[in-house]
Amino acid sequence: MATNKDAFRDYLQLEKKYSSHTVTAYCNDIASFESFNKIHFDQENIEQVNYSQIRTWIVSLVDNDISNTSVNRKIASLKAFYKFLLKTKQIEVSPLLKHKALKTPKILQIPFSEKELEDALIHVQNPVGFEEIRNKLIVDLFYTTGMRRTELIHLKVVNVNLSGGTVKVLGKRNKERILPVLPIIINQFSLYLKERSSVLSIVDGDYFFLTKKGLKLNDSFVYRLINSYFSAVSEKVKKSPHILRHTFATHLLNNGADLNSVKELLGHSSLASTQIYTHSSLTELKKVYEDAHPRNQK
């Protein structure tokens, strides 16, 4: 079993190119089920389990107040493992073949309005000093490119092309994509780089965005930054980098961008992932529909 788990980890890392965080989560879920199976069914080998055993684990998770969303994620890890065993011809049928995911509530991500964006940035129209210039650039870059938080954090200096007006980011599954950058942002890049060169001790010099101590940014720093910018101008519950990404997509669609173009900019592998952003555009679509349809002109 240890050999299969190690091989599965290698498969996720090398073939599927999942991030280290995702690989760890998958393997932890499998280890959790393995432990449960050993305790409740006295069976160490989970290669030959049946669905009733997995179902018992699901019931146990739910009884312990694990959300349906989290349970579905754990089952997705198991599915991936058994799919790997099928691929390597170690089993003939997955025990999860007929499993149906638990129902989860649909959470509508509410984007910021254009006014909220303007209000958030109005206090730093003329940023002064390294930190203010960096912070404004981060907000603007999220909104004008739609990049993910981890993509911004790991953006390298060598991947910022000032003359070409583009940045190259490393997305999910190590997929690279090149994003166009507006001229106004290029000007901010130049201003930031000038201030960045004055940082006394640069430790993580390869990375574009740094703290005042010369270190690469981290997830919590970027989240707190975005939250602080928008807390004063928005009453929305969620004020995060992801909401800015959502806002980017929604505003593009509202202003006539086609779904395929937005898909490419966001780095989605399928249109299904991008289509969730169309829900926020329904108000605008309804207005266009009512203004354009002949039957509404009378």
PDB file of C-alpha atoms in Angstrom:
ATOM      1  CA  MET A   1       0.000   0.000   0.000  1.00  0.00           C
ATOM      2  CA  ALA A   2       2.861   2.357   0.815  1.00  0.00           C
ATOM      3  CA  THR A   3       4.221   1.775  -2.671  1.00  0.00           C
ATOM      4  CA  ASN A   4       0.882   2.684  -4.241  1.00  0.00           C
ATOM      5  CA  LYS A   5       0.589   5.833  -2.164  1.00  0.00           C
ATOM      6  CA  ASP A   6       4.100   6.917  -3.107  1.00  0.00           C
ATOM      7  CA  ALA A   7       3.408   6.170  -6.766  1.00  0.00           C
ATOM      8  CA  PHE A   8       0.144   8.114  -6.548  1.00  0.00           C
ATOM      9  CA  ARG A   9       1.946  11.116  -5.058  1.00  0.00           C
ATOM     10  CA  ASP A  10       4.487  11.018  -7.893  1.00  0.00           C
ATOM     11  CA  TYR A  11       1.620  10.751 -10.400  1.00  0.00           C
ATOM     12  CA  LEU A  12      -0.054  13.873  -9.004  1.00  0.00           C
ATOM     13  CA  GLN A  13       3.176  15.847  -8.900  1.00  0.00           C
ATOM     14  CA  LEU A  14       4.837  14.787 -12.134  1.00  0.00           C
ATOM     15  CA  GLU A  15       2.028  13.824 -14.494  1.00  0.00           C
ATOM     16  CA  LYS A  16      -0.928  15.875 -13.274  1.00  0.00           C
ATOM     17  CA  LYS A  17       1.384  18.715 -12.186  1.00  0.00           C
ATOM     18  CA  TYR A  18      -0.702  19.564  -9.120  1.00  0.00           C
ATOM     19  CA  SER A  19       0.671  22.047  -6.616  1.00  0.00           C
ATOM     20  CA  SER A  20       2.415  20.733  -3.497  1.00  0.00           C
ATOM     21  CA  HIS A  21      -0.525  22.000  -1.415  1.00  0.00           C
ATOM     22  CA  THR A  22      -3.035  20.013  -3.485  1.00  0.00           C
ATOM     23  CA  VAL A  23      -0.885  16.882  -3.461  1.00  0.00           C
ATOM     24  CA  THR A  24      -0.581  17.044   0.317  1.00  0.00           C
ATOM     25  CA  ALA A  25      -4.347  17.505   0.696  1.00  0.00           C
ATOM     26  CA  TYR A  26      -5.096  14.488  -1.528  1.00  0.00           C
ATOM     27  CA  CYS A  27      -2.640  12.267   0.305  1.00  0.00           C
ATOM     28  CA  ASN A  28      -3.914  13.369   3.725  1.00  0.00           C
ATOM     29  CA  ASP A  29      -7.491  12.507   2.691  1.00  0.00           C
ATOM     30  CA  ILE A  30      -6.406   9.040   1.580  1.00  0.00           C
ATOM     31  CA  ALA A  31      -4.452   8.482   4.794  1.00  0.00           C
ATOM     32  CA  SER A  32      -7.523   9.571   6.795  1.00  0.00           C
ATOM     33  CA  PHE A  33      -9.747   7.027   5.047  1.00  0.00           C
ATOM     34  CA  GLU A  34      -7.081   4.361   5.411  1.00  0.00           C
ATOM     35  CA  SER A  35      -6.943   4.964   9.167  1.00  0.00           C
ATOM     36  CA  PHE A  36     -10.753   4.913   9.439  1.00  0.00           C
ATOM     37  CA  ASN A  37     -10.948   1.687   7.469  1.00  0.00           C
ATOM     38  CA  LYS A  38      -8.363   0.005   9.651  1.00  0.00           C
ATOM     39  CA  ILE A  39     -10.150   0.972  12.885  1.00  0.00           C
ATOM     40  CA  HIS A  40     -13.716   0.177  11.803  1.00  0.00           C
ATOM     41  CA  PHE A  41     -13.198  -2.728   9.411  1.00  0.00           C
ATOM     42  CA  ASP A  42      -9.822  -4.100  10.525  1.00  0.00           C
ATOM     43  CA  GLN A  43      -8.625  -3.800   6.940  1.00  0.00           C
ATOM     44  CA  GLU A  44      -5.336  -2.141   6.095  1.00  0.00           C
ATOM     45  CA  ASN A  45      -5.558  -2.474   2.323  1.00  0.00           C
ATOM     46  CA  ILE A  46      -7.986   0.106   0.904  1.00  0.00           C
ATOM     47  CA  GLU A  47      -7.426  -1.090  -2.648  1.00  0.00           C
ATOM     48  CA  GLN A  48     -10.187  -3.665  -2.258  1.00  0.00           C
ATOM     49  CA  VAL A  49     -12.795  -1.791  -0.243  1.00  0.00           C
ATOM     50  CA  ASN A  50     -16.448  -1.694  -1.253  1.00  0.00           C
ATOM     51  CA  TYR A  51     -18.714   1.324  -1.462  1.00  0.00           C
ATOM     52  CA  SER A  52     -20.514   0.520   1.799  1.00  0.00           C
ATOM     53  CA  GLN A  53     -17.242   1.035   3.655  1.00  0.00           C
ATOM     54  CA  ILE A  54     -16.734   4.384   1.987  1.00  0.00           C
ATOM     55  CA  ARG A  55     -20.353   5.258   2.703  1.00  0.00           C
ATOM     56  CA  THR A  56     -19.774   4.543   6.404  1.00  0.00           C
ATOM     57  CA  TRP A  57     -16.824   6.944   6.329  1.00  0.00           C
ATOM     58  CA  ILE A  58     -18.973   9.624   4.680  1.00  0.00           C
ATOM     59  CA  VAL A  59     -21.670   9.232   7.348  1.00  0.00           C
ATOM     60  CA  SER A  60     -19.009   9.500  10.044  1.00  0.00           C
ATOM     61  CA  LEU A  61     -17.650  12.715   8.528  1.00  0.00           C
ATOM     62  CA  VAL A  62     -21.106  14.267   8.319  1.00  0.00           C
ATOM     63  CA  ASP A  63     -21.888  13.208  11.892  1.00  0.00           C
ATOM     64  CA  ASN A  64     -18.740  15.042  12.958  1.00  0.00           C
ATOM     65  CA  ASP A  65     -20.045  18.267  11.405  1.00  0.00           C
ATOM     66  CA  ILE A  66     -17.747  18.168   8.388  1.00  0.00           C
ATOM     67  CA  SER A  67     -19.426  20.277   5.710  1.00  0.00           C
ATOM     68  CA  ASN A  68     -20.738  18.671   2.530  1.00  0.00           C
ATOM     69  CA  THR A  69     -18.235  20.722   0.551  1.00  0.00           C
ATOM     70  CA  SER A  70     -15.337  19.322   2.580  1.00  0.00           C
ATOM     71  CA  VAL A  71     -16.716  15.778   2.345  1.00  0.00           C
ATOM     72  CA  ASN A  72     -16.973  16.100  -1.429  1.00  0.00           C
ATOM     73  CA  ARG A  73     -13.373  17.253  -1.575  1.00  0.00           C
ATOM     74  CA  LYS A  74     -12.232  14.228   0.427  1.00  0.00           C
ATOM     75  CA  ILE A  75     -14.195  11.903  -1.841  1.00  0.00           C
ATOM     76  CA  ALA A  76     -12.636  13.610  -4.853  1.00  0.00           C
ATOM     77  CA  SER A  77      -9.241  12.626  -3.438  1.00  0.00           C
ATOM     78  CA  LEU A  78     -10.380   9.011  -3.121  1.00  0.00           C
ATOM     79  CA  LYS A  79     -11.793   9.082  -6.643  1.00  0.00           C
ATOM     80  CA  ALA A  80      -8.460  10.285  -7.974  1.00  0.00           C
ATOM     81  CA  PHE A  81      -6.672   7.488  -6.121  1.00  0.00           C
ATOM     82  CA  TYR A  82      -8.944   4.751  -7.458  1.00  0.00           C
ATOM     83  CA  LYS A  83      -8.738   6.259 -10.933  1.00  0.00           C
ATOM     84  CA  PHE A  84      -4.970   5.949 -10.621  1.00  0.00           C
ATOM     85  CA  LEU A  85      -5.321   2.300  -9.572  1.00  0.00           C
ATOM     86  CA  LEU A  86      -7.541   1.690 -12.610  1.00  0.00           C
ATOM     87  CA  LYS A  87      -5.022   3.362 -14.868  1.00  0.00           C
ATOM     88  CA  THR A  88      -2.213   1.184 -13.519  1.00  0.00           C
ATOM     89  CA  LYS A  89      -4.482  -1.911 -13.832  1.00  0.00           C
ATOM     90  CA  GLN A  90      -4.402  -2.724 -10.113  1.00  0.00           C
ATOM     91  CA  ILE A  91      -8.195  -2.737  -9.841  1.00  0.00           C
ATOM     92  CA  GLU A  92     -10.905  -3.403 -12.414  1.00  0.00           C
ATOM     93  CA  VAL A  93     -13.734  -1.265 -11.026  1.00  0.00           C
ATOM     94  CA  SER A  94     -13.683   1.809  -8.828  1.00  0.00           C
ATOM     95  CA  PRO A  95     -15.749   1.449  -5.632  1.00  0.00           C
ATOM     96  CA  LEU A  96     -16.897   5.024  -6.240  1.00  0.00           C
ATOM     97  CA  LEU A  97     -18.223   4.343  -9.726  1.00  0.00           C
ATOM     98  CA  LYS A  98     -21.846   5.141  -8.846  1.00  0.00           C
ATOM     99  CA  HIS A  99     -21.221   7.636  -6.066  1.00  0.00           C
ATOM    100  CA  LYS A 100     -23.116  10.924  -6.242  1.00  0.00           C
ATOM    101  CA  ALA A 101     -21.670  14.003  -4.604  1.00  0.00           C
ATOM    102  CA  LEU A 102     -23.445  15.461  -1.577  1.00  0.00           C
ATOM    103  CA  LYS A 103     -25.559  18.522  -2.274  1.00  0.00           C
ATOM    104  CA  THR A 104     -23.918  21.808  -1.418  1.00  0.00           C
ATOM    105  CA  PRO A 105     -25.431  25.296  -1.234  1.00  0.00           C
ATOM    106  CA  LYS A 106     -24.609  27.556  -4.151  1.00  0.00           C
ATOM    107  CA  ILE A 107     -22.733  30.580  -2.875  1.00  0.00           C
ATOM    108  CA  LEU A 108     -23.013  33.612  -5.122  1.00  0.00           C
ATOM    109  CA  GLN A 109     -19.773  35.557  -5.218  1.00  0.00           C
ATOM    110  CA  ILE A 110     -20.740  39.232  -5.331  1.00  0.00           C
ATOM    111  CA  PRO A 111     -18.183  41.348  -7.193  1.00  0.00           C
ATOM    112  CA  PHE A 112     -17.243  44.898  -6.314  1.00  0.00           C
ATOM    113  CA  SER A 113     -18.962  47.622  -8.288  1.00  0.00           C
ATOM    114  CA  GLU A 114     -16.968  50.018 -10.442  1.00  0.00           C
ATOM    115  CA  LYS A 115     -17.730  52.759  -7.909  1.00  0.00           C
ATOM    116  CA  GLU A 116     -16.332  50.642  -5.059  1.00  0.00           C
ATOM    117  CA  LEU A 117     -13.137  50.187  -7.068  1.00  0.00           C
ATOM    118  CA  GLU A 118     -12.867  53.931  -7.610  1.00  0.00           C
ATOM    119  CA  ASP A 119     -13.602  54.692  -3.948  1.00  0.00           C
ATOM    120  CA  ALA A 120     -11.017  52.179  -2.732  1.00  0.00           C
ATOM    121  CA  LEU A 121      -8.278  53.739  -4.824  1.00  0.00           C
ATOM    122  CA  ILE A 122      -9.213  57.397  -4.478  1.00  0.00           C
ATOM    123  CA  HIS A 123      -7.272  57.712  -1.207  1.00  0.00           C
ATOM    124  CA  VAL A 124      -4.044  56.659  -2.920  1.00  0.00           C
ATOM    125  CA  GLN A 125      -4.247  58.510  -6.221  1.00  0.00           C
ATOM    126  CA  ASN A 126      -0.732  59.783  -5.592  1.00  0.00           C
ATOM    127  CA  PRO A 127       1.008  57.088  -3.529  1.00  0.00           C
ATOM    128  CA  VAL A 128       4.269  58.021  -1.870  1.00  0.00           C
ATOM    129  CA  GLY A 129       7.040  55.638  -0.839  1.00  0.00           C
ATOM    130  CA  PHE A 130       7.726  51.986  -1.453  1.00  0.00           C
ATOM    131  CA  GLU A 131       4.810  50.461   0.469  1.00  0.00           C
ATOM    132  CA  GLU A 132       2.055  52.765  -0.805  1.00  0.00           C
ATOM    133  CA  ILE A 133       3.213  52.409  -4.412  1.00  0.00           C
ATOM    134  CA  ARG A 134       3.467  48.624  -4.067  1.00  0.00           C
ATOM    135  CA  ASN A 135       0.050  48.302  -2.436  1.00  0.00           C
ATOM    136  CA  LYS A 136      -1.750  50.367  -5.061  1.00  0.00           C
ATOM    137  CA  LEU A 137      -0.043  48.392  -7.824  1.00  0.00           C
ATOM    138  CA  ILE A 138      -1.166  45.110  -6.270  1.00  0.00           C
ATOM    139  CA  VAL A 139      -4.811  46.219  -6.164  1.00  0.00           C
ATOM    140  CA  ASP A 140      -4.671  47.564  -9.708  1.00  0.00           C
ATOM    141  CA  LEU A 141      -2.930  44.453 -11.018  1.00  0.00           C
ATOM    142  CA  PHE A 142      -5.562  42.135  -9.528  1.00  0.00           C
ATOM    143  CA  TYR A 143      -8.344  44.204 -11.057  1.00  0.00           C
ATOM    144  CA  THR A 144      -6.772  44.721 -14.487  1.00  0.00           C
ATOM    145  CA  THR A 145      -5.435  41.182 -15.082  1.00  0.00           C
ATOM    146  CA  GLY A 146      -7.630  38.869 -13.001  1.00  0.00           C
ATOM    147  CA  MET A 147      -4.590  36.917 -11.824  1.00  0.00           C
ATOM    148  CA  ARG A 148      -4.817  34.639  -8.801  1.00  0.00           C
ATOM    149  CA  ARG A 149      -3.300  35.529  -5.445  1.00  0.00           C
ATOM    150  CA  THR A 150      -0.641  32.808  -5.709  1.00  0.00           C
ATOM    151  CA  GLU A 151       0.194  33.972  -9.240  1.00  0.00           C
ATOM    152  CA  LEU A 152       0.832  37.491  -7.993  1.00  0.00           C
ATOM    153  CA  ILE A 153       2.904  36.312  -5.044  1.00  0.00           C
ATOM    154  CA  HIS A 154       5.103  34.134  -7.269  1.00  0.00           C
ATOM    155  CA  LEU A 155       5.451  36.660 -10.089  1.00  0.00           C
ATOM    156  CA  LYS A 156       9.129  36.886 -11.031  1.00  0.00           C
ATOM    157  CA  VAL A 157      10.998  40.032 -12.054  1.00  0.00           C
ATOM    158  CA  VAL A 158      12.151  38.351 -15.282  1.00  0.00           C
ATOM    159  CA  ASN A 159       8.521  37.674 -16.230  1.00  0.00           C
ATOM    160  CA  VAL A 160       7.518  41.341 -16.244  1.00  0.00           C
ATOM    161  CA  ASN A 161       7.951  42.673 -19.778  1.00  0.00           C
ATOM    162  CA  LEU A 162       7.728  46.464 -19.600  1.00  0.00           C
ATOM    163  CA  SER A 163       8.452  47.064 -23.292  1.00  0.00           C
ATOM    164  CA  GLY A 164       5.968  44.404 -24.412  1.00  0.00           C
ATOM    165  CA  GLY A 165       3.317  45.360 -21.881  1.00  0.00           C
ATOM    166  CA  THR A 166       2.841  41.803 -20.575  1.00  0.00           C
ATOM    167  CA  VAL A 167       3.436  39.607 -17.546  1.00  0.00           C
ATOM    168  CA  LYS A 168       3.938  35.859 -17.522  1.00  0.00           C
ATOM    169  CA  VAL A 169       2.299  34.015 -14.621  1.00  0.00           C
ATOM    170  CA  LEU A 170       2.453  30.428 -13.451  1.00  0.00           C
ATOM    171  CA  GLY A 171      -1.073  29.128 -12.868  1.00  0.00           C
ATOM    172  CA  LYS A 172      -2.624  25.915 -11.641  1.00  0.00           C
ATOM    173  CA  ARG A 173      -0.867  22.675 -12.621  1.00  0.00           C
ATOM    174  CA  ASN A 174       2.181  24.772 -13.534  1.00  0.00           C
ATOM    175  CA  LYS A 175       0.508  26.153 -16.655  1.00  0.00           C
ATOM    176  CA  GLU A 176       2.067  29.380 -17.862  1.00  0.00           C
ATOM    177  CA  ARG A 177       0.085  32.134 -19.517  1.00  0.00           C
ATOM    178  CA  ILE A 178       0.913  35.625 -20.712  1.00  0.00           C
ATOM    179  CA  LEU A 179      -1.361  38.465 -19.654  1.00  0.00           C
ATOM    180  CA  PRO A 180      -1.601  41.885 -21.306  1.00  0.00           C
ATOM    181  CA  VAL A 181      -1.109  44.850 -19.010  1.00  0.00           C
ATOM    182  CA  LEU A 182      -2.664  48.283 -19.490  1.00  0.00           C
ATOM    183  CA  PRO A 183      -0.267  51.202 -20.179  1.00  0.00           C
ATOM    184  CA  ILE A 184      -1.259  52.880 -16.900  1.00  0.00           C
ATOM    185  CA  ILE A 185      -0.114  49.760 -15.031  1.00  0.00           C
ATOM    186  CA  ILE A 186       3.186  49.670 -16.937  1.00  0.00           C
ATOM    187  CA  ASN A 187       3.842  53.187 -15.634  1.00  0.00           C
ATOM    188  CA  GLN A 188       3.143  51.962 -12.115  1.00  0.00           C
ATOM    189  CA  PHE A 189       5.529  49.036 -12.669  1.00  0.00           C
ATOM    190  CA  SER A 190       8.327  51.460 -13.508  1.00  0.00           C
ATOM    191  CA  LEU A 191       7.573  53.593 -10.469  1.00  0.00           C
ATOM    192  CA  TYR A 192       7.493  50.543  -8.196  1.00  0.00           C
ATOM    193  CA  LEU A 193      10.764  49.121  -9.564  1.00  0.00           C
ATOM    194  CA  LYS A 194      12.463  52.439  -8.845  1.00  0.00           C
ATOM    195  CA  GLU A 195      11.253  52.311  -5.228  1.00  0.00           C
ATOM    196  CA  ARG A 196      12.035  48.595  -4.976  1.00  0.00           C
ATOM    197  CA  SER A 197      15.682  49.249  -5.778  1.00  0.00           C
ATOM    198  CA  SER A 198      15.919  51.365  -2.623  1.00  0.00           C
ATOM    199  CA  VAL A 199      15.002  48.451  -0.318  1.00  0.00           C
ATOM    200  CA  LEU A 200      18.090  48.004   1.827  1.00  0.00           C
ATOM    201  CA  SER A 201      18.173  44.235   2.226  1.00  0.00           C
ATOM    202  CA  ILE A 202      16.641  42.136  -0.552  1.00  0.00           C
ATOM    203  CA  VAL A 203      16.462  38.441   0.324  1.00  0.00           C
ATOM    204  CA  ASP A 204      14.023  37.093  -2.271  1.00  0.00           C
ATOM    205  CA  GLY A 205      15.268  39.158  -5.192  1.00  0.00           C
ATOM    206  CA  ASP A 206      13.816  36.938  -7.919  1.00  0.00           C
ATOM    207  CA  TYR A 207      10.265  37.831  -6.890  1.00  0.00           C
ATOM    208  CA  PHE A 208       8.686  41.028  -8.168  1.00  0.00           C
ATOM    209  CA  PHE A 209       6.657  41.964  -5.090  1.00  0.00           C
ATOM    210  CA  LEU A 210       8.536  42.219  -1.802  1.00  0.00           C
ATOM    211  CA  THR A 211       7.960  43.312   1.761  1.00  0.00           C
ATOM    212  CA  LYS A 212       9.914  46.267   3.124  1.00  0.00           C
ATOM    213  CA  LYS A 213      12.343  43.680   4.522  1.00  0.00           C
ATOM    214  CA  GLY A 214      13.016  42.332   1.049  1.00  0.00           C
ATOM    215  CA  LEU A 215      11.043  39.105   1.492  1.00  0.00           C
ATOM    216  CA  LYS A 216       8.513  37.495  -0.836  1.00  0.00           C
ATOM    217  CA  LEU A 217       4.896  38.242   0.068  1.00  0.00           C
ATOM    218  CA  ASN A 218       2.687  35.591   1.676  1.00  0.00           C
ATOM    219  CA  ASP A 219      -1.014  34.709   1.364  1.00  0.00           C
ATOM    220  CA  SER A 220      -2.158  36.374   4.581  1.00  0.00           C
ATOM    221  CA  PHE A 221      -0.309  39.623   3.808  1.00  0.00           C
ATOM    222  CA  VAL A 222      -2.022  39.955   0.424  1.00  0.00           C
ATOM    223  CA  TYR A 223      -5.429  39.042   1.858  1.00  0.00           C
ATOM    224  CA  ARG A 224      -5.132  41.631   4.633  1.00  0.00           C
ATOM    225  CA  LEU A 225      -4.031  44.246   2.123  1.00  0.00           C
ATOM    226  CA  ILE A 226      -7.070  43.775  -0.135  1.00  0.00           C
ATOM    227  CA  ASN A 227      -9.425  43.516   2.829  1.00  0.00           C
ATOM    228  CA  SER A 228      -8.149  46.775   4.312  1.00  0.00           C
ATOM    229  CA  TYR A 229      -8.533  48.623   1.014  1.00  0.00           C
ATOM    230  CA  PHE A 230     -12.162  47.624   0.553  1.00  0.00           C
ATOM    231  CA  SER A 231     -13.450  47.483   4.138  1.00  0.00           C
ATOM    232  CA  ALA A 232     -13.960  51.240   4.197  1.00  0.00           C
ATOM    233  CA  VAL A 233     -15.887  51.382   0.911  1.00  0.00           C
ATOM    234  CA  SER A 234     -17.828  48.123   0.734  1.00  0.00           C
ATOM    235  CA  GLU A 235     -20.279  46.317   3.014  1.00  0.00           C
ATOM    236  CA  LYS A 236     -19.860  43.003   1.168  1.00  0.00           C
ATOM    237  CA  VAL A 237     -19.086  40.077   3.431  1.00  0.00           C
ATOM    238  CA  LYS A 238     -16.140  38.869   1.374  1.00  0.00           C
ATOM    239  CA  LYS A 239     -13.393  41.309   0.475  1.00  0.00           C
ATOM    240  CA  SER A 240     -10.575  39.181  -0.854  1.00  0.00           C
ATOM    241  CA  PRO A 241      -8.176  38.839  -3.810  1.00  0.00           C
ATOM    242  CA  HIS A 242     -10.544  36.242  -5.262  1.00  0.00           C
ATOM    243  CA  ILE A 243     -13.410  38.744  -5.246  1.00  0.00           C
ATOM    244  CA  LEU A 244     -11.183  41.127  -7.212  1.00  0.00           C
ATOM    245  CA  ARG A 245     -10.558  38.340  -9.724  1.00  0.00           C
ATOM    246  CA  HIS A 246     -14.300  37.773  -9.847  1.00  0.00           C
ATOM    247  CA  THR A 247     -14.824  41.513 -10.316  1.00  0.00           C
ATOM    248  CA  PHE A 248     -12.349  41.576 -13.206  1.00  0.00           C
ATOM    249  CA  ALA A 249     -14.245  38.831 -15.050  1.00  0.00           C
ATOM    250  CA  THR A 250     -17.680  40.277 -14.326  1.00  0.00           C
ATOM    251  CA  HIS A 251     -16.797  43.799 -15.443  1.00  0.00           C
ATOM    252  CA  LEU A 252     -15.262  42.490 -18.676  1.00  0.00           C
ATOM    253  CA  LEU A 253     -18.389  40.490 -19.465  1.00  0.00           C
ATOM    254  CA  ASN A 254     -20.628  43.434 -18.570  1.00  0.00           C
ATOM    255  CA  ASN A 255     -18.730  45.582 -21.036  1.00  0.00           C
ATOM    256  CA  GLY A 256     -18.977  43.180 -23.969  1.00  0.00           C
ATOM    257  CA  ALA A 257     -16.036  40.782 -23.656  1.00  0.00           C
ATOM    258  CA  ASP A 258     -16.758  37.292 -24.985  1.00  0.00           C
ATOM    259  CA  LEU A 259     -16.649  34.302 -22.679  1.00  0.00           C
ATOM    260  CA  ASN A 260     -13.762  32.565 -24.471  1.00  0.00           C
ATOM    261  CA  SER A 261     -11.498  35.593 -24.131  1.00  0.00           C
ATOM    262  CA  VAL A 262     -12.259  35.862 -20.416  1.00  0.00           C
ATOM    263  CA  LYS A 263     -11.595  32.131 -20.063  1.00  0.00           C
ATOM    264  CA  GLU A 264      -8.112  32.549 -21.555  1.00  0.00           C
ATOM    265  CA  LEU A 265      -7.311  35.561 -19.399  1.00  0.00           C
ATOM    266  CA  LEU A 266      -8.366  33.728 -16.227  1.00  0.00           C
ATOM    267  CA  GLY A 267      -6.427  30.593 -17.160  1.00  0.00           C
ATOM    268  CA  HIS A 268      -9.427  28.279 -16.910  1.00  0.00           C
ATOM    269  CA  SER A 269      -9.165  24.864 -18.539  1.00  0.00           C
ATOM    270  CA  SER A 270     -12.847  24.806 -19.515  1.00  0.00           C
ATOM    271  CA  LEU A 271     -15.680  27.221 -20.173  1.00  0.00           C
ATOM    272  CA  ALA A 272     -17.667  25.639 -17.347  1.00  0.00           C
ATOM    273  CA  SER A 273     -15.329  27.276 -14.836  1.00  0.00           C
ATOM    274  CA  THR A 274     -15.728  30.678 -16.479  1.00  0.00           C
ATOM    275  CA  GLN A 275     -19.499  30.499 -16.815  1.00  0.00           C
ATOM    276  CA  ILE A 276     -20.008  30.996 -13.077  1.00  0.00           C
ATOM    277  CA  TYR A 277     -19.061  34.631 -13.632  1.00  0.00           C
ATOM    278  CA  THR A 278     -21.920  35.134 -16.074  1.00  0.00           C
ATOM    279  CA  HIS A 279     -24.441  34.956 -13.214  1.00  0.00           C
ATOM    280  CA  SER A 280     -23.274  38.315 -11.944  1.00  0.00           C
ATOM    281  CA  SER A 281     -23.765  39.766 -15.414  1.00  0.00           C
ATOM    282  CA  LEU A 282     -27.457  38.911 -15.645  1.00  0.00           C
ATOM    283  CA  THR A 283     -28.585  42.404 -14.649  1.00  0.00           C
ATOM    284  CA  GLU A 284     -26.549  43.929 -17.446  1.00  0.00           C
ATOM    285  CA  LEU A 285     -27.659  41.236 -19.882  1.00  0.00           C
ATOM    286  CA  LYS A 286     -31.286  41.859 -18.978  1.00  0.00           C
ATOM    287  CA  LYS A 287     -30.861  45.572 -19.682  1.00  0.00           C
ATOM    288  CA  VAL A 288     -29.251  44.855 -23.069  1.00  0.00           C
ATOM    289  CA  TYR A 289     -32.000  42.371 -23.865  1.00  0.00           C
ATOM    290  CA  GLU A 290     -34.802  44.788 -22.972  1.00  0.00           C
ATOM    291  CA  ASP A 291     -33.183  47.642 -24.897  1.00  0.00           C
ATOM    292  CA  ALA A 292     -32.516  45.555 -28.009  1.00  0.00           C
ATOM    293  CA  HIS A 293     -35.478  43.221 -28.452  1.00  0.00           C
ATOM    294  CA  PRO A 294     -38.022  44.514 -31.024  1.00  0.00           C
ATOM    295  CA  ARG A 295     -41.007  43.410 -28.961  1.00  0.00           C
ATOM    296  CA  ASN A 296     -39.920  45.774 -26.201  1.00  0.00           C
ATOM    297  CA  GLN A 297     -39.675  48.780 -28.504  1.00  0.00           C
ATOM    298  CA  LYS A 298     -43.434  49.259 -28.770  1.00  0.00           C
TER     299      LYS A 298
END
